XYZ file of C-alpha atoms in Angstrom:
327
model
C -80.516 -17.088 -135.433
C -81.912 -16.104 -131.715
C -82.742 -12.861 -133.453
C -83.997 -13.608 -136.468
C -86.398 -16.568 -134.797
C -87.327 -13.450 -132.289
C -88.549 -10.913 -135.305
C -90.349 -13.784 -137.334
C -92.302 -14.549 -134.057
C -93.071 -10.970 -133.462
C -94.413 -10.681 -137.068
C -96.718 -13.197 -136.120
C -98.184 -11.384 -133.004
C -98.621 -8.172 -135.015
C -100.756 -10.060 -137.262
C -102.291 -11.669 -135.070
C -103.241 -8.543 -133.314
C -104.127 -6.284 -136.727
C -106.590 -9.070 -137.529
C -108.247 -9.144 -133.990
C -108.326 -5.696 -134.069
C -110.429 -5.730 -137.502
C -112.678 -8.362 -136.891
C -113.243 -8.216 -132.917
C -112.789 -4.718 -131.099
C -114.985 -1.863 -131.763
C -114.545 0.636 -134.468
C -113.356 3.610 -132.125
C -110.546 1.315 -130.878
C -110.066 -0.712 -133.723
C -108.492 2.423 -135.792
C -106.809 3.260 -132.535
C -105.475 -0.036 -132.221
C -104.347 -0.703 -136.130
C -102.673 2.992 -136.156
C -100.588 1.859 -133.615
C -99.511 -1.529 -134.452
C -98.380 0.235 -137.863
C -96.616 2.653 -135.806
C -94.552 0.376 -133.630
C -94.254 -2.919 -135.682
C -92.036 -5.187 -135.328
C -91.118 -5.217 -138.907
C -87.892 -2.916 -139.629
C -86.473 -3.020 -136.340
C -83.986 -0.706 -136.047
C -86.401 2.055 -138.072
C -88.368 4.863 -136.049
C -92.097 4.729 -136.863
C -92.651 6.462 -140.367
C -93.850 10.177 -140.487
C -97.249 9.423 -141.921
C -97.941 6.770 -138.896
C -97.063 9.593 -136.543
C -99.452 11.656 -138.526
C -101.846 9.089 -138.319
C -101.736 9.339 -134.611
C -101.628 12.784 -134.216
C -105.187 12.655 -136.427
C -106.850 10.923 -133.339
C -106.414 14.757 -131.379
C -108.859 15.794 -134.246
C -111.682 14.114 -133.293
C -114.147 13.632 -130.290
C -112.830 12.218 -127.025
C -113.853 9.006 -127.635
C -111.220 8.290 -130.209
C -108.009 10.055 -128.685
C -108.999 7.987 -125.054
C -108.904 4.725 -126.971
C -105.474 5.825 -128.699
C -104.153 6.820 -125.610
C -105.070 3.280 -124.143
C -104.104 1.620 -127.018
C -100.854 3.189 -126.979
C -100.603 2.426 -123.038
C -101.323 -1.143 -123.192
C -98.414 -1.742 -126.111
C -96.277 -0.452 -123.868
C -97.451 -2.439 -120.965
C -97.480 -5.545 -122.712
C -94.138 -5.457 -125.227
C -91.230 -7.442 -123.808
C -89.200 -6.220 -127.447
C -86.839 -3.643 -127.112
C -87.470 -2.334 -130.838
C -91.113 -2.015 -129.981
C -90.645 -0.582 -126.714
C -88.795 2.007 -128.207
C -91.344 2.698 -131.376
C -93.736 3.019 -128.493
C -91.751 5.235 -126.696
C -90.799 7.640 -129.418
C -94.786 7.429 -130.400
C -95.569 8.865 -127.145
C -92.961 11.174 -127.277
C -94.060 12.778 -130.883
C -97.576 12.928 -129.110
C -96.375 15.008 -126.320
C -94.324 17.493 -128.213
C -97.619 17.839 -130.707
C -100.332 16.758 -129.884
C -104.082 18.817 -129.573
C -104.963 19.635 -126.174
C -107.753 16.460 -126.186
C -105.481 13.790 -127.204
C -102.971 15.561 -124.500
C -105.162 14.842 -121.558
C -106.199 11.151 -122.469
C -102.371 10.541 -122.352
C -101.900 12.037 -119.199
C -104.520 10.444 -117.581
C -103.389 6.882 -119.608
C -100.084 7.415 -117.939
C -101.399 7.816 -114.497
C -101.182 4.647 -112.098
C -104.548 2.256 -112.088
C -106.497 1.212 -109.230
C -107.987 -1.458 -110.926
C -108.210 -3.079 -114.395
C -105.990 -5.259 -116.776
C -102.827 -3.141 -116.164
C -102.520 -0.917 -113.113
C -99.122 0.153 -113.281
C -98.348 3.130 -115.195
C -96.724 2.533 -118.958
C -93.556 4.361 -118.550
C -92.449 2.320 -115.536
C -90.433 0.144 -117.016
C -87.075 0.780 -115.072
C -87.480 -3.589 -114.807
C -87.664 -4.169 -118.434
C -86.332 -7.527 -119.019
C -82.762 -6.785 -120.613
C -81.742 -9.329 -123.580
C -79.383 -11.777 -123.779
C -77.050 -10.841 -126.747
C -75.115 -7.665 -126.234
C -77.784 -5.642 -128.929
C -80.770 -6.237 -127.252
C -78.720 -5.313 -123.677
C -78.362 -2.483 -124.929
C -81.666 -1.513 -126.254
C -83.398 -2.669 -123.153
C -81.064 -0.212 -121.365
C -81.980 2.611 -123.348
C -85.784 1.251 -123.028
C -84.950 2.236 -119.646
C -83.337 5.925 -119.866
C -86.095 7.087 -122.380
C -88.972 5.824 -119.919
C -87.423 7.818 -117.079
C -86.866 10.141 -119.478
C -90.185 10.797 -120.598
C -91.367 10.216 -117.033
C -89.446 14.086 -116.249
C -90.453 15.181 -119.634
C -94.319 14.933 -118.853
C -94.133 17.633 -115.863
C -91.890 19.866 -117.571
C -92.583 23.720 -117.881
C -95.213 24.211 -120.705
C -92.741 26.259 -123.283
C -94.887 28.843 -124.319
C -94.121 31.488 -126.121
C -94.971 34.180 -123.596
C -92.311 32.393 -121.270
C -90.699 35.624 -119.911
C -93.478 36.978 -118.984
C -94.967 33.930 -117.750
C -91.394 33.282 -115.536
C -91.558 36.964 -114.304
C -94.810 36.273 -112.758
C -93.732 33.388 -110.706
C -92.941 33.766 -106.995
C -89.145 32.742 -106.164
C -89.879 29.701 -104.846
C -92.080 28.423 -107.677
C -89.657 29.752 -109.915
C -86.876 27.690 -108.114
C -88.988 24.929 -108.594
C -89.172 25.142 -112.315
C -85.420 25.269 -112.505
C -85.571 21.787 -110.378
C -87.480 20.189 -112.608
C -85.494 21.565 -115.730
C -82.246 20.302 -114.136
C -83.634 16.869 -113.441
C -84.969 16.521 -117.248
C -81.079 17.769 -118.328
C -79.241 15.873 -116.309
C -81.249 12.471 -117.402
C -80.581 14.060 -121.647
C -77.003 14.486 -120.787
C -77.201 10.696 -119.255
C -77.800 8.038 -122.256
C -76.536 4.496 -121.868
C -74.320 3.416 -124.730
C -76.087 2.729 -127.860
C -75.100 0.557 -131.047
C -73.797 2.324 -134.254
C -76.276 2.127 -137.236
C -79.122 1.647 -135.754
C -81.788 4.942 -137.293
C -84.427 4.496 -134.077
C -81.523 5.385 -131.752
C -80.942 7.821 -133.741
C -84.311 9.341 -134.336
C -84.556 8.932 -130.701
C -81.458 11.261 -129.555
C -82.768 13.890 -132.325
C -85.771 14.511 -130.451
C -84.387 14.128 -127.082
C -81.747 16.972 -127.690
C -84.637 18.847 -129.437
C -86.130 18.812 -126.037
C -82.731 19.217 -124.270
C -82.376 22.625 -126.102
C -85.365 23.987 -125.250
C -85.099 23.046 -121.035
C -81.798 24.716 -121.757
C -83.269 27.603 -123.346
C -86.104 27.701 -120.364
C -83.717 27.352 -117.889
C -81.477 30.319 -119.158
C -84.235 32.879 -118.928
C -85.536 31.387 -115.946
C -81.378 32.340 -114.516
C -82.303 35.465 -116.042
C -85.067 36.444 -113.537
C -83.007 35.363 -110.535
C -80.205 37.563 -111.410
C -83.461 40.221 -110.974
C -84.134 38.858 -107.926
C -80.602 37.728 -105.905
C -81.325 41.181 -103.565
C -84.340 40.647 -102.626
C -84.848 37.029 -102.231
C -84.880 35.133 -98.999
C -81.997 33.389 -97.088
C -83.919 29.648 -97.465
C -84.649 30.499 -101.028
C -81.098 31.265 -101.534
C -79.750 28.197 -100.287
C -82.124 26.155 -101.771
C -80.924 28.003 -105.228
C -77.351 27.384 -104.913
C -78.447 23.782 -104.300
C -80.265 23.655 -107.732
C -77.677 25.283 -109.397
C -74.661 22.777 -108.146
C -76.572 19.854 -108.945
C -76.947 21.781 -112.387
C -73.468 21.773 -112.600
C -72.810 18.638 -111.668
C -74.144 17.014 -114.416
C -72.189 19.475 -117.582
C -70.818 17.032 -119.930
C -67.280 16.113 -119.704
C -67.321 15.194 -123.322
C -65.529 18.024 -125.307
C -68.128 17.493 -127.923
C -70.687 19.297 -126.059
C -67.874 22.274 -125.091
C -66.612 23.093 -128.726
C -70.667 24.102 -128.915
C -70.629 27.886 -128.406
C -74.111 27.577 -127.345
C -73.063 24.942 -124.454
C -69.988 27.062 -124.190
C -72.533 30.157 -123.164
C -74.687 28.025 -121.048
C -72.746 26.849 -118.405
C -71.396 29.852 -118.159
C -74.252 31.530 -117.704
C -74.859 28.774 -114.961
C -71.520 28.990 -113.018
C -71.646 32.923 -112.520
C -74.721 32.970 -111.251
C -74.275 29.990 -109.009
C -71.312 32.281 -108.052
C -72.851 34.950 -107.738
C -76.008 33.602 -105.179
C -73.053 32.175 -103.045
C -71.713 35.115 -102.648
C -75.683 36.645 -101.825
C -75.685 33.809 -99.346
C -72.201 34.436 -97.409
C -73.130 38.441 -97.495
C -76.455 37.708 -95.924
C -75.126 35.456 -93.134
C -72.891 37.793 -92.207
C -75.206 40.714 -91.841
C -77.485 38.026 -89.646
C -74.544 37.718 -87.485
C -73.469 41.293 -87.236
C -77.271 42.052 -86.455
C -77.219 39.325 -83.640
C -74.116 40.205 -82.055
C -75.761 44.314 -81.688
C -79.048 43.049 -80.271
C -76.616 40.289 -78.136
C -78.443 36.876 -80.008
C -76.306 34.675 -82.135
C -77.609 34.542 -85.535
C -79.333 30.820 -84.711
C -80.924 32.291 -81.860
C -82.575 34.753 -84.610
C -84.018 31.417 -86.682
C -85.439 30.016 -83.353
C -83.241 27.133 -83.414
C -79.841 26.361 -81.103
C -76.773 25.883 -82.205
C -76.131 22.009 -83.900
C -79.814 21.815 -84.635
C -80.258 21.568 -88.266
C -82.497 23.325 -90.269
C -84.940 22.453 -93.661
C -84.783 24.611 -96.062
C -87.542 24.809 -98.769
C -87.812 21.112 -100.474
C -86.384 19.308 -97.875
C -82.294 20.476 -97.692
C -80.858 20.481 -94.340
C -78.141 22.754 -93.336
C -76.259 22.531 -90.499
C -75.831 25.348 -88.256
């Protein structure tokens, strides 16, 4: 009865708010605001936002500046101001459509609408809702825990690689150490994918939700295999930090594989890790190689190999992005 009391009220507010939207805000963000009230309703609960609302979204990218800044605030301040799981997640998935498609205008009012305020009605950015009050009744627990995983989700997913379609050329360009950097933040958006909370059975947002993610989780797989690619081009050349710091990336990497034999009777999961564990292998063995030839260099020119880093022996040492290793 809880429930049903909870979506009645909620019907209430989104009237409440279509009609204040019609009669009281101006017209740039009273379209913003009714296009996403339909999107993220409270009506049809557990139902992702329709394909023609997303559409109707997407439309505000078409326009002039004006219009995609007061969807992107629009869209911001639902987020902001929703204590319902259901809608949370609409919201979510809303924003998440936007970022996969969206025109390059509509793009940068979201980025900057996600971005932390000084000053104003809400000043905290929309996807940090890692306190998001979780419900009472074992549902609504558990869609205020995935309210949770998709904003830190979505948080990783906003400083991903761009995927473009020039990407080996683009990732041959890179220096190591900004190519190492990529394959950080790839691993950190995987290992969050491969980490959902439990969800209830049935219910076709959740669903809709974990369609897109693993759309997503494909492709940072995909990036982060020809990213491996280039390294295996590189494991001669690179530098002693920037090997470390790789082997680091790549154990965390592994770390997080799925247990699950669902993802391992995949052949393309199968292929992926690996791809992963021979090359973390493989950089090891770069690593051990190199430290001996440091040594055997030292012990000609009579300096121990941590007298050749400038450091004594105990002293430990950072590596690129803050990894210490002991000497």
């Amino acid at each position: 009865m809880g429930r049903k009391l909870q979506r009645f009220v909620g019907a209430l507010k989104d009237k409440a708010s279509l009609t204040k939207a019609t009669l009281v805000s101006p017209p740039s963000s009273s379209a913003a605001d009714l296009a996403v009230l339909r999107a993220t309703s409270h009506h049809h609960t557990s139902s992702p936002p329709h394909p023609h609302h997303i559409a109707a979204l997407l439309s505000f990218g078409h326009g002039a500046r004006p219009a995609a800044a007061a969807l992107s605030s629009s869209l911001s301040s639902r987020l902001l101001s929703t204590r319902d799981p259901s809608v949370a997640l609409k919201s979510l998935l809303s924003l998440h459509h936007l970022l996969r498609s969206a025109p390059f205008i509509l793009l940068d009012s979201l980025f900057s609408s996600l971005l932390p305020k000084s000053s104003g009605r809400h000043t905290r950015s929309p996807l940090l809702l890692s306190s998001f009050p979780l419900g009472a009744d074992p549902v609504s627990w558990s869609l205020s825990s995935c309210v949770r995983w998709y904003s830190r989700l979505l948080e990783l997913r906003i400083i991903l690689p761009n995927p473009s379609s020039d990407l080996a050329d683009w990732v041959s360009s890179l220096l190591t150490r900004d190519l190492i950097s990529e394959l950080d933040t790839l691993t950190k958006f995987l290992a969050e994918a491969f980490s959902p909370p439990e969800m209830p059975d049935g219910n076709r947002l959740l669903a809709e939700v974990m369609r897109v993610v693993n759309e997503d989780r494909i492709t940072a797989e995909n990036g982060i295999i020809i990213r491996l690619g280039e390294v295996r081009e590189r494991i001669d050349p690179v530098g002693f930090g920037d090997a470390v710091e790789l082997v680091f990336v790549l154990r965390r990497l592994e770390e997080h594989r799925p247990s699950d034999a669902r993802w391992m009777d995949d052949d393309g999961q199968r292929r992926f890790w690996t791809e992963v564990k021979e090359l973390r292998e493989k950089v090891e063995e770069a690593v051990v190689r190199r430290e001996k030839e440091e040594r055997a260099v030292g012990r000609e020119r009579g300096v121990s190999a941590s007298d050749r880093f400038g450091v004594r022996t105990g002293e430990v040492v950072l590596f690129g992005s803050n990894r210490w290793v002991k000497q």
